[in-house]
JSON list of C-alpha atoms in Angstrom, two decimals:
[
{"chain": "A", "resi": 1, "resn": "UNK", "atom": "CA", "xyz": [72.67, 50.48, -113.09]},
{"chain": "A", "resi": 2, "resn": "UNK", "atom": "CA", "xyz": [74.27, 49.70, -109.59]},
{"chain": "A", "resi": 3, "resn": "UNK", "atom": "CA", "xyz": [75.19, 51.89, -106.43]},
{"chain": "A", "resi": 4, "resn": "UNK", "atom": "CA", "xyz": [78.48, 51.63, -105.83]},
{"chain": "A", "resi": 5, "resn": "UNK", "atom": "CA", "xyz": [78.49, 54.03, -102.84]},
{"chain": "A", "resi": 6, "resn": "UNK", "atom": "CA", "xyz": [79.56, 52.40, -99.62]},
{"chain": "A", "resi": 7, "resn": "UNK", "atom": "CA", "xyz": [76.74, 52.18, -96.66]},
{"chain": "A", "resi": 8, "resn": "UNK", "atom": "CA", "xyz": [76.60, 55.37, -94.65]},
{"chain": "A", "resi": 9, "resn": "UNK", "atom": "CA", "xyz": [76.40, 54.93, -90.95]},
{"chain": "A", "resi": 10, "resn": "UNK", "atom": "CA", "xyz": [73.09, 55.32, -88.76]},
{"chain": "A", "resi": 11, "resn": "UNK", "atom": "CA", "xyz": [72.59, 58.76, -87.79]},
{"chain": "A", "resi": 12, "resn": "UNK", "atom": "CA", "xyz": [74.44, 59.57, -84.74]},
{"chain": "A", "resi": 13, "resn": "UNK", "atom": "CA", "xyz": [75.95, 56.69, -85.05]},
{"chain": "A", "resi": 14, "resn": "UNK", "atom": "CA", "xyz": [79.75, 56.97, -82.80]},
{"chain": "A", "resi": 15, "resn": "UNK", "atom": "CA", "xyz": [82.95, 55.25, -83.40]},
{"chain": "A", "resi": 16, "resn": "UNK", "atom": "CA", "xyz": [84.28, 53.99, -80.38]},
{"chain": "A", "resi": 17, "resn": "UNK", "atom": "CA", "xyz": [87.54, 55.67, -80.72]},
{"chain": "A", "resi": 18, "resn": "UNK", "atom": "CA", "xyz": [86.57, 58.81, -81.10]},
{"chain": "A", "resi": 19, "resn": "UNK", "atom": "CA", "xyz": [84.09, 58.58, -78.02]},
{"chain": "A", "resi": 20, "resn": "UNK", "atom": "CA", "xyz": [87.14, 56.87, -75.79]},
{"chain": "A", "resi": 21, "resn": "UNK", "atom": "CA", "xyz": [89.71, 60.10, -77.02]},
{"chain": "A", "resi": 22, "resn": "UNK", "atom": "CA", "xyz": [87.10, 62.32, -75.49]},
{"chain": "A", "resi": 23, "resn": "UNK", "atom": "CA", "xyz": [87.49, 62.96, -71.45]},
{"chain": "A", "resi": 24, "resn": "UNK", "atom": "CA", "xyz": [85.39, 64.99, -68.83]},
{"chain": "A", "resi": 25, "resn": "UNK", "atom": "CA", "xyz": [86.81, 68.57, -69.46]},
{"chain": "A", "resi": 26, "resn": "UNK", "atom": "CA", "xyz": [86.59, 69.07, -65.47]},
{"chain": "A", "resi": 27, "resn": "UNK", "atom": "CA", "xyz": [88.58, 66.27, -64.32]},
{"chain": "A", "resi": 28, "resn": "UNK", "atom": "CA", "xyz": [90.45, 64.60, -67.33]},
{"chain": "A", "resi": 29, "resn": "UNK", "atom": "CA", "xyz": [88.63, 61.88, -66.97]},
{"chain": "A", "resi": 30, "resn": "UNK", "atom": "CA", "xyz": [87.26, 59.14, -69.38]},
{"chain": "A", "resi": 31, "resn": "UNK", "atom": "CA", "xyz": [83.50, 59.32, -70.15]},
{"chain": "A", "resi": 32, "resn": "UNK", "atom": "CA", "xyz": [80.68, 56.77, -70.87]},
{"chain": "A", "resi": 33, "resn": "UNK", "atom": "CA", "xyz": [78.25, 57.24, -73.66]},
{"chain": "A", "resi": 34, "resn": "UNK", "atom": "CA", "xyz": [74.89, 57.02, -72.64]},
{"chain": "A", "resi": 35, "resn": "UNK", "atom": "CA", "xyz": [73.14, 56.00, -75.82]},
{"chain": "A", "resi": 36, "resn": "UNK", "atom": "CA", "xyz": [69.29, 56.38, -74.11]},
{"chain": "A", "resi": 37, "resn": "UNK", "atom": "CA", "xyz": [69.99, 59.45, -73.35]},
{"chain": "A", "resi": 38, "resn": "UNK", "atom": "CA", "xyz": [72.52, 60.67, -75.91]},
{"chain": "A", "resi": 39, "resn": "UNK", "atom": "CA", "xyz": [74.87, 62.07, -73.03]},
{"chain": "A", "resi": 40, "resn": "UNK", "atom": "CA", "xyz": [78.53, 61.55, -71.85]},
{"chain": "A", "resi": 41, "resn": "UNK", "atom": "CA", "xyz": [78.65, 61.09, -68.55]},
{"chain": "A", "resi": 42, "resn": "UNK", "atom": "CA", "xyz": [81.68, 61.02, -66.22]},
{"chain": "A", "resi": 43, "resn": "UNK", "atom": "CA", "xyz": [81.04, 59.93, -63.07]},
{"chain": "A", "resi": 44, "resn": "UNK", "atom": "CA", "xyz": [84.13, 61.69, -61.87]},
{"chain": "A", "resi": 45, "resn": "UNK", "atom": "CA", "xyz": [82.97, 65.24, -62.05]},
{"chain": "A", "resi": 46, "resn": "UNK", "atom": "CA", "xyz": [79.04, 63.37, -61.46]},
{"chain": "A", "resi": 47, "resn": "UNK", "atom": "CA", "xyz": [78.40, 65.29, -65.06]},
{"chain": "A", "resi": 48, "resn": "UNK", "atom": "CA", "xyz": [76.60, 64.70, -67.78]},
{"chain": "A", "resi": 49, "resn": "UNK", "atom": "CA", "xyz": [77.54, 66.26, -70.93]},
{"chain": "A", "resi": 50, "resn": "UNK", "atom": "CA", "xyz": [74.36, 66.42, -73.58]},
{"chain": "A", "resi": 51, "resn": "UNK", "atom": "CA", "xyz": [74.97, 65.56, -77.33]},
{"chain": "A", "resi": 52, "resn": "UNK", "atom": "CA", "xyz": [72.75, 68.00, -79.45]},
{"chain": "A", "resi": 53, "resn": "UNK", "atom": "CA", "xyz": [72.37, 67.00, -83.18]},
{"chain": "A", "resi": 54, "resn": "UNK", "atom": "CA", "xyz": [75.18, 64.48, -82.84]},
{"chain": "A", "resi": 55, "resn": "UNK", "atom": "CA", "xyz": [77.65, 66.87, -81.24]},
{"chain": "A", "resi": 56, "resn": "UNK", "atom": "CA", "xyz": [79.29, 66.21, -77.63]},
{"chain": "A", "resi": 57, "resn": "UNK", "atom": "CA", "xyz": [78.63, 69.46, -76.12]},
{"chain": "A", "resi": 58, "resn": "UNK", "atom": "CA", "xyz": [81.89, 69.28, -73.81]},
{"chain": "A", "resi": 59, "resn": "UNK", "atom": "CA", "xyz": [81.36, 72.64, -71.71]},
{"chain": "A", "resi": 60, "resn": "UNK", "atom": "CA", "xyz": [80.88, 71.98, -67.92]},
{"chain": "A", "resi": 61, "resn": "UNK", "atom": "CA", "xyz": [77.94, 75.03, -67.84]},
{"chain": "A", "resi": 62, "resn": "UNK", "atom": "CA", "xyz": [75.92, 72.98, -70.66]},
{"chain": "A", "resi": 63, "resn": "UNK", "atom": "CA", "xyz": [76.34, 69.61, -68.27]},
{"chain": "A", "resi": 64, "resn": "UNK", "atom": "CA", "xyz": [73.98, 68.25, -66.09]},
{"chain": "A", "resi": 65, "resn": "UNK", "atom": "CA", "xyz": [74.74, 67.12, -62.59]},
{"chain": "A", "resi": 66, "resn": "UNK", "atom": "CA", "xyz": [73.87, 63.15, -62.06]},
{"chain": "A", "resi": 67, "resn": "UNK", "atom": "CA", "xyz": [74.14, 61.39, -58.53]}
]
């Protein structure tokens, strides 16, 4: 008996268009996806928005500030 059942991705793993639909919430801005550090950072607002669980936590009080 075979599996049929198509490959499921890596965990976490993002499609590209969904990451480049997302933007900075502070300054409409288009992010970068930080796989190391599973963040999305726009260097616009100098933010860093965390990823928890493989969620984009998009809420500027969650964000960290980067230099």
């Amino acid at each position: 008996m075979t599996d049929d059942t198509p490959p499921r991705p890596a965990p976490h793993a993002y499609d590209r268009r969904m990451l480049e639909a997302l933007v900075c919430p502070a300054t409409r801005a288009p992010l970068r996806y930080d796989a190391a550090r599973q963040e999305l950072v726009s260097r616009a607002a100098h933010l860093a928005y965390p990823i928890r669980d493989g969620i984009p936590i998009m809420l500027v009080d969650e964000a960290r500030d980067i230099d």
